[in-house]
Amino acid sequence: MSKTNRGNFFEDFKVGQVIRHATPRTVTSGDQALYTALYGSRFAVQSSDAFAKSLGYSHAPIDDLLTFHIVFGKTVPDISLNAVANLGYAGGRFLAPVFPGDTISTVSEVIGKKENSNGKTGVVYVRSTGYTENGTEVLDYVRWVMVNKRVAANPAPEPVVPELPSALDPQSLGTAVPLLDTANWDNDLAGSEYRFDDYEIGEKIDHVDGMTVEEAEHQLATRLYQNTAKVHFNQHTEAHNRFGHRLVYGGHVISIARALSFNGLANAFHIAGINGGRHVGPLAAGDTVYAWSEVLDKADIDGRSDVGALRLRLVATKNRTCHDFPGQDHDDNYLPEVVLDFDYWALMPK
Amino acid sequence: MSKTNRGNFFEDFKVGQVIRHATPRTVTSGDQALYTALYGSRFAVQSSDAFAKSLGYSHAPIDDLLTFHIVFGKTVPDISLNAVANLGYAGGRFLAPVFPGDTISTVSEVIGKKENSNGKTGVVYVRSTGYTENGTEVLDYVRWVMVNKRVAANPAPEPVVPELPSALDPQSLGTAVPLLDTANWDNDLAGSEYRFDDYEIGEKIDHVDGMTVEEAEHQLATRLYQNTAKVHFNQHTEAHNRFGHRLVYGGHVISIARALSFNGLANAFHIAGINGGRHVGPLAAGDTVYAWSEVLDKADIDGRSDVGALRLRLVATKNRTCHDFPGQDHDDNYLPEVVLDFDYWALMPK
Amino acid sequence: MSKTNRGNFFEDFKVGQVIRHATPRTVTSGDQALYTALYGSRFAVQSSDAFAKSLGYSHAPIDDLLTFHIVFGKTVPDISLNAVANLGYAGGRFLAPVFPGDTISTVSEVIGKKENSNGKTGVVYVRSTGYTENGTEVLDYVRWVMVNKRVAANPAPEPVVPELPSALDPQSLGTAVPLLDTANWDNDLAGSEYRFDDYEIGEKIDHVDGMTVEEAEHQLATRLYQNTAKVHFNQHTEAHNRFGHRLVYGGHVISIARALSFNGLANAFHIAGINGGRHVGPLAAGDTVYAWSEVLDKADIDGRSDVGALRLRLVATKNRTCHDFPGQDHDDNYLPEVVLDFDYWALMPK
């Protein structure tokens, strides 16, 4: 009986099963500094205690995606160590702000599984919830992954596929943001004069800048999140995979794209919800990431006159500028340079 | 009307114009840890709360150049996104210590502009001031950059060129350092037995060690400073520039050279003023930086018997050792391996 | 007379000599965040304030090896700047926990020296002790290094070789760990159900995962520890050494192997003592590190029912998996892929 975790296979997951993940992690200002160094994020609320306090925060919260990556990373040894592919996300809600000093743990519930027709793999659906040492839930989201079967001959289970919302109800959003004193929102310091009312549904924004990824960078990031997926770290084995090299953690791409989106969306200070997300293509060290956004929807939130919710599509490409907003072709196939298609609700001051 | 910042051109700057830059930034011990990891800086005052407190500080201040880079980084999107070259620095004064927890913002005033004779570019002079959330000024300095014109046919403005001091008056220096109880200055812990009286004007010091720069390192550094200049990050476009690769942020070179200078100047614990600085040549990943120093001047500071001011010239080279103090040739042209010529006042205990 | 430290040679060391090293260093949560990013370490006690507090710590201590590297780094400019090889470690004891905010200094005593038969080099034995600003000793260990003579013709000194224990007495261990309330030890959060009683002497564990090292990573790490050994940083000179490239700091390998060992030894939360360690082969950027462990011994500690001591051999390889536990061949020569053979006492809850 090995003491080494070799990961779970499709047969190991039971619908309704609850998994408490290792390792609890106290988030610090050191993590936030690394996050800034890794992505160059410039949103004022997360960068400045003084700015955050002027609005009504106790101090600056950490970046929402840093919370996401830490919550996510813990699930990898139990959920996706033998994953063939990370297929998608849905229904992600940022429920409470996370501050340096908070300790984050993650628990997951298996909410569905369905064998693939090839009989060799299956899809597992998991709802993961991050919470602090006080039990405060800070994030929950659903993801589904394709996992190898241990033995192909094992019979297929009864398929259980959860119903997932295509988009979150904006009325459920914003609990991670106190009521803001937006009279103190300083456009100059925040980096943009454009607020909620300045954006139109259907508007597209090219974020212009590109960021080249290095091996050391994505490895530092992925280890910071204590994410142990093998494909990110081991050139000795990955040299023999179908790509011939390590793959960049998909969440690293989301964070790069989000940081690039500051240029055009500087006041979209908070990711309130993740409607969906797909890693459309792989990214490797040496690739340069670009991004563009489209405003999919706008909504007021009941009882809040301080902020509104923008539903944004964030698309990232590799080695291709986004002046022409590359996405799918006429047959709905993604162009080969597209690596991410991410759908989220952001809050923006009015 | 694009919501994306594509940077200012020569015509956009007005003499007297004041620009409040995004993003305010709370500096933390995480930033200082990254600074140490990026450069290996070993000055005791900035490394040790206990050492700093024994001298009269409340605790260890952050590295002076970390303050510089954070103040500088904020100016890039407004001042130098379309810069052809960062031509020089002058009159930089470190006015108050910066401690973890302080929030730094930057404001700039355009103090001069002059079109170049080619009609396509011009030089813009800016005084930038970094200040904390309480309004305490921590650094101000002048830099001038060559910026593209938007339209070459636009008429040249009346030239305004500010008078800049060739060197700061040492009597204006040292406000960032409390009166030190130098009886507690421990040479062993500080790393050198040589103090102010041991250095002679004209003395040259080879700092011996070399440091090779990696892409991931300068990118992490430059993003940590929230400096968005495109040439540092985008291999996809920079492969087609005149160098064929990304360029290292000049401030990264200053910090490497300063860290190397510990070996020979370990007690020069504080950069009090920047008299001038020029990035003489470009640096790329893979280059190895060496440095040497020359004592240009020495000065007592009125009312202070604890420290004296050394005016130091810090020269950095790439891929060439500094045993023969390489600088300019007989025609005053810099040797091709020289990348930095930096002139500053350091404080050193007596 | 140069002000630059060019390091000590064999002749410069005197048995009984005490060296107080520069630079005192306040450890912060930023250092710990970087440590996590560099190695992906997941031990719950060091990752989580909440987990550590539930057991009886005031809060989470930093990783033991981070303490080791910081204490070690300070000795390099005085002890091993001209070292030909770092030959071994022995008798290392972790005496007190280190928390963010503690300031670490190191003092060394020369406890032996012996000229080699070639007359060009000699071995120097040093006991180094790390202590906090209050004088609390946190770590001491012996290492011996091969150092060049300044002048080969200088006569050999009388050899003095200290007696070193082959292994620490487990009764001397554990002072860095408070008496733990192990009723609160949560296997799920810690990452393993296997505790002290589940391990057998002679048991071997393949840690399965591999980690590829990048130049930027080991340079960041080694600078974080303010370790100035030239071979790690200078490609310009190291291109001409016998390997043709920079060498990775041996301590970086220990930290990678220790982090990999989480997979199989997740509850071995504390390194209490280093019995011995040898860097058997060099590691370079691009190499992938794997590791395996063997349980060499087990011991109760008098007066402690909370934890027991496991004596572990930790072997690391490069570019070779450890399913067959590679070590020495039949002639006791290490296989060429083996880079580290490390012998330590770990504490584990009962």
mmCIF file of N, CA, C and O in Angstrom, chain A residues 37-38 209-218 252 256 283-290 319, chain B residues 213-223 227-250 252-253 281-287 318 339, chain C residues 214 216:
data_model
loop_
_atom_site.group_PDB
_atom_site.id
_atom_site.type_symbol
_atom_site.label_atom_id
_atom_site.label_comp_id
_atom_site.label_asym_id
_atom_site.label_seq_id
_atom_site.Cartn_x
_atom_site.Cartn_y
_atom_site.Cartn_z
ATOM 1 N N ALA A 37 4.022 40.975 -9.020
ATOM 2 C CA ALA A 37 5.233 40.757 -9.819
ATOM 3 C C ALA A 37 4.968 39.794 -10.977
ATOM 4 O O ALA A 37 5.584 39.907 -12.040
ATOM 5 N N LEU A 38 4.065 38.864 -10.777
ATOM 6 C CA LEU A 38 3.800 37.877 -11.824
ATOM 7 C C LEU A 38 2.950 38.442 -12.957
ATOM 8 O O LEU A 38 3.112 38.043 -14.110
ATOM 9 N N ASP A 209 -1.793 45.616 -25.129
ATOM 10 C CA ASP A 209 -0.470 45.170 -24.704
ATOM 11 C C ASP A 209 -0.334 43.650 -24.791
ATOM 12 O O ASP A 209 -1.315 42.913 -24.732
ATOM 13 N N GLY A 210 0.901 43.196 -24.915
ATOM 14 C CA GLY A 210 1.202 41.769 -24.927
ATOM 15 C C GLY A 210 2.203 41.422 -23.840
ATOM 16 O O GLY A 210 3.017 42.266 -23.438
ATOM 17 N N MET A 211 2.111 40.210 -23.345
ATOM 18 C CA MET A 211 2.981 39.756 -22.245
ATOM 19 C C MET A 211 3.521 38.369 -22.597
ATOM 20 O O MET A 211 2.749 37.430 -22.780
ATOM 21 N N THR A 212 4.829 38.264 -22.675
ATOM 22 C CA THR A 212 5.462 36.984 -22.979
ATOM 23 C C THR A 212 5.701 36.202 -21.688
ATOM 24 O O THR A 212 6.172 36.773 -20.699
ATOM 25 N N VAL A 213 5.393 34.915 -21.732
ATOM 26 C CA VAL A 213 5.465 34.073 -20.535
ATOM 27 C C VAL A 213 6.775 33.289 -20.529
ATOM 28 O O VAL A 213 7.181 32.736 -21.557
ATOM 29 N N GLU A 214 7.414 33.254 -19.376
ATOM 30 C CA GLU A 214 8.637 32.478 -19.182
ATOM 31 C C GLU A 214 8.355 31.261 -18.295
ATOM 32 O O GLU A 214 7.483 31.306 -17.437
ATOM 33 N N GLU A 215 9.163 30.209 -18.480
ATOM 34 C CA GLU A 215 8.977 28.992 -17.666
ATOM 35 C C GLU A 215 9.038 29.306 -16.175
ATOM 36 O O GLU A 215 8.226 28.819 -15.381
ATOM 37 N N ALA A 216 10.027 30.084 -15.786
ATOM 38 C CA ALA A 216 10.187 30.362 -14.354
ATOM 39 C C ALA A 216 8.958 31.076 -13.799
ATOM 40 O O ALA A 216 8.569 30.866 -12.648
ATOM 41 N N GLU A 217 8.346 31.919 -14.615
ATOM 42 C CA GLU A 217 7.201 32.689 -14.137
ATOM 43 C C GLU A 217 5.993 31.796 -13.853
ATOM 44 O O GLU A 217 5.377 31.871 -12.792
ATOM 45 N N HIS A 218 5.625 30.974 -14.825
ATOM 46 C CA HIS A 218 4.409 30.179 -14.588
ATOM 47 C C HIS A 218 4.668 29.114 -13.531
ATOM 48 O O HIS A 218 3.761 28.761 -12.777
ATOM 49 N N HIS A 252 -3.060 30.822 -14.911
ATOM 50 C CA HIS A 252 -2.030 31.833 -15.168
ATOM 51 C C HIS A 252 -2.444 32.708 -16.354
ATOM 52 O O HIS A 252 -2.258 33.927 -16.332
ATOM 53 N N ILE A 256 -3.096 36.764 -16.477
ATOM 54 C CA ILE A 256 -2.422 37.662 -17.422
ATOM 55 C C ILE A 256 -3.466 38.484 -18.178
ATOM 56 O O ILE A 256 -3.340 39.706 -18.304
ATOM 57 N N LEU A 283 -1.070 26.955 -23.673
ATOM 58 C CA LEU A 283 -0.057 28.005 -23.721
ATOM 59 C C LEU A 283 1.265 27.417 -23.245
ATOM 60 O O LEU A 283 1.296 26.611 -22.313
ATOM 61 N N ALA A 284 2.336 27.861 -23.883
ATOM 62 C CA ALA A 284 3.675 27.398 -23.507
ATOM 63 C C ALA A 284 4.564 28.599 -23.235
ATOM 64 O O ALA A 284 4.300 29.719 -23.684
ATOM 65 N N ALA A 285 5.615 28.376 -22.472
ATOM 66 C CA ALA A 285 6.614 29.421 -22.268
ATOM 67 C C ALA A 285 7.120 29.888 -23.624
ATOM 68 O O ALA A 285 7.297 29.087 -24.547
ATOM 69 N N GLY A 286 7.331 31.177 -23.735
ATOM 70 C CA GLY A 286 7.749 31.783 -24.997
ATOM 71 C C GLY A 286 6.601 32.410 -25.752
ATOM 72 O O GLY A 286 6.816 33.285 -26.585
ATOM 73 N N ASP A 287 5.389 31.963 -25.446
ATOM 74 C CA ASP A 287 4.220 32.569 -26.091
ATOM 75 C C ASP A 287 3.936 33.937 -25.479
ATOM 76 O O ASP A 287 4.159 34.168 -24.287
ATOM 77 N N THR A 288 3.391 34.820 -26.321
ATOM 78 C CA THR A 288 2.994 36.159 -25.876
ATOM 79 C C THR A 288 1.472 36.239 -25.844
ATOM 80 O O THR A 288 0.817 35.931 -26.841
ATOM 81 N N VAL A 289 0.943 36.645 -24.702
ATOM 82 C CA VAL A 289 -0.507 36.694 -24.505
ATOM 83 C C VAL A 289 -1.029 38.109 -24.778
ATOM 84 O O VAL A 289 -0.468 39.087 -24.269
ATOM 85 N N TYR A 290 -2.076 38.181 -25.554
ATOM 86 C CA TYR A 290 -2.848 39.413 -25.767
ATOM 87 C C TYR A 290 -4.292 39.149 -25.322
ATOM 88 O O TYR A 290 -4.678 37.980 -25.174
ATOM 89 N N ASN A 319 0.407 35.096 -29.383
ATOM 90 C CA ASN A 319 1.193 35.473 -30.555
ATOM 91 C C ASN A 319 0.347 36.080 -31.674
ATOM 92 O O ASN A 319 0.648 35.936 -32.853
ATOM 93 N N VAL B 213 21.517 38.229 -16.063
ATOM 94 C CA VAL B 213 20.091 38.576 -15.998
ATOM 95 C C VAL B 213 19.279 37.597 -16.832
ATOM 96 O O VAL B 213 19.651 37.273 -17.958
ATOM 97 N N GLU B 214 18.166 37.154 -16.277
ATOM 98 C CA GLU B 214 17.228 36.272 -16.973
ATOM 99 C C GLU B 214 15.950 37.032 -17.324
ATOM 100 O O GLU B 214 15.556 37.951 -16.612
ATOM 101 N N GLU B 215 15.279 36.589 -18.405
ATOM 102 C CA GLU B 215 14.028 37.249 -18.808
ATOM 103 C C GLU B 215 13.016 37.278 -17.670
ATOM 104 O O GLU B 215 12.379 38.297 -17.399
ATOM 105 N N ALA B 216 12.855 36.151 -16.993
ATOM 106 C CA ALA B 216 11.839 36.094 -15.938
ATOM 107 C C ALA B 216 12.157 37.083 -14.831
ATOM 108 O O ALA B 216 11.249 37.658 -14.222
ATOM 109 N N GLU B 217 13.436 37.290 -14.567
ATOM 110 C CA GLU B 217 13.813 38.176 -13.469
ATOM 111 C C GLU B 217 13.459 39.637 -13.768
ATOM 112 O O GLU B 217 12.847 40.318 -12.949
ATOM 113 N N HIS B 218 13.866 40.130 -14.937
ATOM 114 C CA HIS B 218 13.596 41.553 -15.182
ATOM 115 C C HIS B 218 12.116 41.784 -15.410
ATOM 116 O O HIS B 218 11.592 42.846 -15.046
ATOM 117 N N GLN B 219 11.414 40.789 -15.942
ATOM 118 C CA GLN B 219 9.962 40.953 -16.084
ATOM 119 C C GLN B 219 9.281 40.987 -14.726
ATOM 120 O O GLN B 219 8.391 41.822 -14.497
ATOM 121 N N LEU B 220 9.656 40.087 -13.840
ATOM 122 C CA LEU B 220 9.075 40.104 -12.490
ATOM 123 C C LEU B 220 9.342 41.456 -11.826
ATOM 124 O O LEU B 220 8.457 42.044 -11.201
ATOM 125 N N ALA B 221 10.561 41.934 -11.938
ATOM 126 C CA ALA B 221 10.920 43.206 -11.308
ATOM 127 C C ALA B 221 10.075 44.350 -11.872
ATOM 128 O O ALA B 221 9.473 45.132 -11.129
ATOM 129 N N THR B 222 10.017 44.415 -13.166
ATOM 130 C CA THR B 222 9.390 45.567 -13.812
ATOM 131 C C THR B 222 7.886 45.569 -13.568
ATOM 132 O O THR B 222 7.275 46.624 -13.361
ATOM 133 N N ARG B 223 7.297 44.367 -13.534
ATOM 134 C CA ARG B 223 5.876 44.298 -13.171
ATOM 135 C C ARG B 223 5.654 44.619 -11.706
ATOM 136 O O ARG B 223 4.635 45.229 -11.345
ATOM 137 N N ASN B 227 5.394 49.014 -13.839
ATOM 138 C CA ASN B 227 5.940 49.742 -14.995
ATOM 139 C C ASN B 227 5.489 48.996 -16.239
ATOM 140 O O ASN B 227 5.753 47.801 -16.381
ATOM 141 N N THR B 228 4.795 49.702 -17.124
ATOM 142 C CA THR B 228 4.123 49.044 -18.248
ATOM 143 C C THR B 228 4.817 49.225 -19.594
ATOM 144 O O THR B 228 4.238 48.890 -20.628
ATOM 145 N N ALA B 229 6.052 49.728 -19.583
ATOM 146 C CA ALA B 229 6.709 50.001 -20.873
ATOM 147 C C ALA B 229 6.790 48.713 -21.694
ATOM 148 O O ALA B 229 7.262 47.682 -21.224
ATOM 149 N N LYS B 230 6.338 48.817 -22.934
ATOM 150 C CA LYS B 230 6.107 47.611 -23.730
ATOM 151 C C LYS B 230 7.385 46.843 -24.062
ATOM 152 O O LYS B 230 7.356 45.607 -24.195
ATOM 153 N N VAL B 231 8.477 47.560 -24.221
ATOM 154 C CA VAL B 231 9.710 46.911 -24.701
ATOM 155 C C VAL B 231 10.248 45.865 -23.737
ATOM 156 O O VAL B 231 11.089 45.052 -24.126
ATOM 157 N N HIS B 232 9.766 45.885 -22.492
ATOM 158 C CA HIS B 232 10.314 44.937 -21.515
ATOM 159 C C HIS B 232 9.602 43.582 -21.523
ATOM 160 O O HIS B 232 10.103 42.626 -20.936
ATOM 161 N N PHE B 233 8.437 43.516 -22.145
ATOM 162 C CA PHE B 233 7.542 42.374 -21.894
ATOM 163 C C PHE B 233 7.112 41.573 -23.121
ATOM 164 O O PHE B 233 6.557 40.491 -22.958
ATOM 165 N N ASN B 234 7.269 42.123 -24.298
ATOM 166 C CA ASN B 234 6.575 41.544 -25.448
ATOM 167 C C ASN B 234 7.569 41.057 -26.494
ATOM 168 O O ASN B 234 7.983 41.809 -27.370
ATOM 169 N N GLN B 235 7.937 39.784 -26.410
ATOM 170 C CA GLN B 235 8.881 39.226 -27.376
ATOM 171 C C GLN B 235 8.263 39.152 -28.763
ATOM 172 O O GLN B 235 8.975 39.235 -29.774
ATOM 173 N N HIS B 236 6.934 39.003 -28.819
ATOM 174 C CA HIS B 236 6.249 38.882 -30.108
ATOM 175 C C HIS B 236 6.470 40.114 -30.970
ATOM 176 O O HIS B 236 6.682 40.011 -32.184
ATOM 177 N N THR B 237 6.462 41.293 -30.354
ATOM 178 C CA THR B 237 6.746 42.504 -31.137
ATOM 179 C C THR B 237 8.228 42.854 -31.109
ATOM 180 O O THR B 237 8.781 43.291 -32.115
ATOM 181 N N GLU B 238 8.879 42.661 -29.983
ATOM 182 C CA GLU B 238 10.277 43.105 -29.868
ATOM 183 C C GLU B 238 11.223 42.258 -30.722
ATOM 184 O O GLU B 238 12.340 42.684 -31.012
ATOM 185 N N ALA B 239 10.778 41.086 -31.119
ATOM 186 C CA ALA B 239 11.595 40.292 -32.054
ATOM 187 C C ALA B 239 11.852 41.073 -33.340
ATOM 188 O O ALA B 239 12.828 40.801 -34.050
ATOM 189 N N HIS B 240 10.984 42.048 -33.602
ATOM 190 C CA HIS B 240 11.117 42.818 -34.838
ATOM 191 C C HIS B 240 11.674 44.220 -34.614
ATOM 192 O O HIS B 240 11.680 45.032 -35.530
ATOM 193 N N ASN B 241 12.090 44.531 -33.398
ATOM 194 C CA ASN B 241 12.722 45.842 -33.199
ATOM 195 C C ASN B 241 14.174 45.781 -33.643
ATOM 196 O O ASN B 241 14.646 44.749 -34.129
ATOM 197 N N ARG B 242 14.901 46.893 -33.458
ATOM 198 C CA ARG B 242 16.268 46.906 -33.998
ATOM 199 C C ARG B 242 17.204 45.974 -33.244
ATOM 200 O O ARG B 242 18.280 45.630 -33.728
ATOM 201 N N PHE B 243 16.809 45.546 -32.017
ATOM 202 C CA PHE B 243 17.660 44.639 -31.252
ATOM 203 C C PHE B 243 17.252 43.166 -31.443
ATOM 204 O O PHE B 243 18.065 42.270 -31.280
ATOM 205 N N GLY B 244 15.987 42.960 -31.740
ATOM 206 C CA GLY B 244 15.519 41.588 -31.929
ATOM 207 C C GLY B 244 15.085 40.897 -30.657
ATOM 208 O O GLY B 244 14.812 39.696 -30.661
ATOM 209 N N HIS B 245 14.997 41.641 -29.569
ATOM 210 C CA HIS B 245 14.613 41.011 -28.299
ATOM 211 C C HIS B 245 14.119 42.083 -27.341
ATOM 212 O O HIS B 245 14.265 43.288 -27.596
ATOM 213 N N ARG B 246 13.566 41.616 -26.229
ATOM 214 C CA ARG B 246 13.126 42.525 -25.175
ATOM 215 C C ARG B 246 14.314 43.274 -24.561
ATOM 216 O O ARG B 246 15.424 42.740 -24.504
ATOM 217 N N LEU B 247 14.065 44.474 -24.082
ATOM 218 C CA LEU B 247 15.093 45.260 -23.404
ATOM 219 C C LEU B 247 14.815 45.267 -21.904
ATOM 220 O O LEU B 247 13.668 45.354 -21.475
ATOM 221 N N VAL B 248 15.862 45.205 -21.126
ATOM 222 C CA VAL B 248 15.731 45.222 -19.677
ATOM 223 C C VAL B 248 15.501 46.657 -19.208
ATOM 224 O O VAL B 248 16.196 47.585 -19.657
ATOM 225 N N TYR B 249 14.523 46.847 -18.337
ATOM 226 C CA TYR B 249 14.259 48.150 -17.710
ATOM 227 C C TYR B 249 15.571 48.703 -17.141
ATOM 228 O O TYR B 249 16.268 48.015 -16.385
ATOM 229 N N GLY B 250 15.867 49.942 -17.493
ATOM 230 C CA GLY B 250 17.122 50.529 -17.037
ATOM 231 C C GLY B 250 17.268 50.547 -15.528
ATOM 232 O O GLY B 250 18.371 50.400 -14.987
ATOM 233 N N HIS B 252 16.377 48.338 -13.536
ATOM 234 C CA HIS B 252 16.822 47.011 -13.097
ATOM 235 C C HIS B 252 18.354 46.978 -13.067
ATOM 236 O O HIS B 252 18.956 46.411 -12.151
ATOM 237 N N VAL B 253 18.956 47.602 -14.046
ATOM 238 C CA VAL B 253 20.421 47.653 -14.100
ATOM 239 C C VAL B 253 20.969 48.475 -12.931
ATOM 240 O O VAL B 253 21.971 48.090 -12.305
ATOM 241 N N GLY B 281 23.846 52.101 -22.693
ATOM 242 C CA GLY B 281 23.610 51.038 -23.668
ATOM 243 C C GLY B 281 22.525 50.118 -23.177
ATOM 244 O O GLY B 281 22.215 50.094 -21.983
ATOM 245 N N PRO B 282 21.942 49.340 -24.087
ATOM 246 C CA PRO B 282 20.843 48.442 -23.708
ATOM 247 C C PRO B 282 21.356 47.170 -23.053
ATOM 248 O O PRO B 282 22.482 46.737 -23.307
ATOM 249 N N LEU B 283 20.530 46.591 -22.207
ATOM 250 C CA LEU B 283 20.854 45.301 -21.605
ATOM 251 C C LEU B 283 19.774 44.307 -22.002
ATOM 252 O O LEU B 283 18.594 44.651 -22.069
ATOM 253 N N ALA B 284 20.206 43.081 -22.244
ATOM 254 C CA ALA B 284 19.267 42.019 -22.611
ATOM 255 C C ALA B 284 19.451 40.840 -21.678
ATOM 256 O O ALA B 284 20.499 40.681 -21.047
ATOM 257 N N ALA B 285 18.430 40.012 -21.597
ATOM 258 C CA ALA B 285 18.552 38.762 -20.848
ATOM 259 C C ALA B 285 19.726 37.969 -21.407
ATOM 260 O O ALA B 285 19.958 37.946 -22.619
ATOM 261 N N GLY B 286 20.459 37.350 -20.505
ATOM 262 C CA GLY B 286 21.659 36.609 -20.889
ATOM 263 C C GLY B 286 22.932 37.398 -20.663
ATOM 264 O O GLY B 286 24.005 36.813 -20.544
ATOM 265 N N ASP B 287 22.811 38.728 -20.598
ATOM 266 C CA ASP B 287 23.981 39.553 -20.301
ATOM 267 C C ASP B 287 24.341 39.448 -18.824
ATOM 268 O O ASP B 287 23.469 39.316 -17.969
ATOM 269 N N LYS B 318 28.378 45.305 -19.308
ATOM 270 C CA LYS B 318 27.830 43.973 -19.596
ATOM 271 C C LYS B 318 28.924 43.109 -20.197
ATOM 272 O O LYS B 318 29.664 43.541 -21.090
ATOM 273 N N VAL B 339 26.904 50.093 -19.844
ATOM 274 C CA VAL B 339 25.440 50.212 -19.948
ATOM 275 C C VAL B 339 24.868 51.305 -19.043
ATOM 276 O O VAL B 339 23.761 51.781 -19.284
ATOM 277 N N GLU C 214 14.769 26.183 -13.315
ATOM 278 C CA GLU C 214 15.095 27.254 -14.251
ATOM 279 C C GLU C 214 16.166 28.172 -13.655
ATOM 280 O O GLU C 214 16.228 28.344 -12.436
ATOM 281 N N ALA C 216 16.317 31.403 -13.575
ATOM 282 C CA ALA C 216 15.751 32.506 -12.792
ATOM 283 C C ALA C 216 15.343 32.030 -11.403
ATOM 284 O O ALA C 216 15.452 32.774 -10.423
#
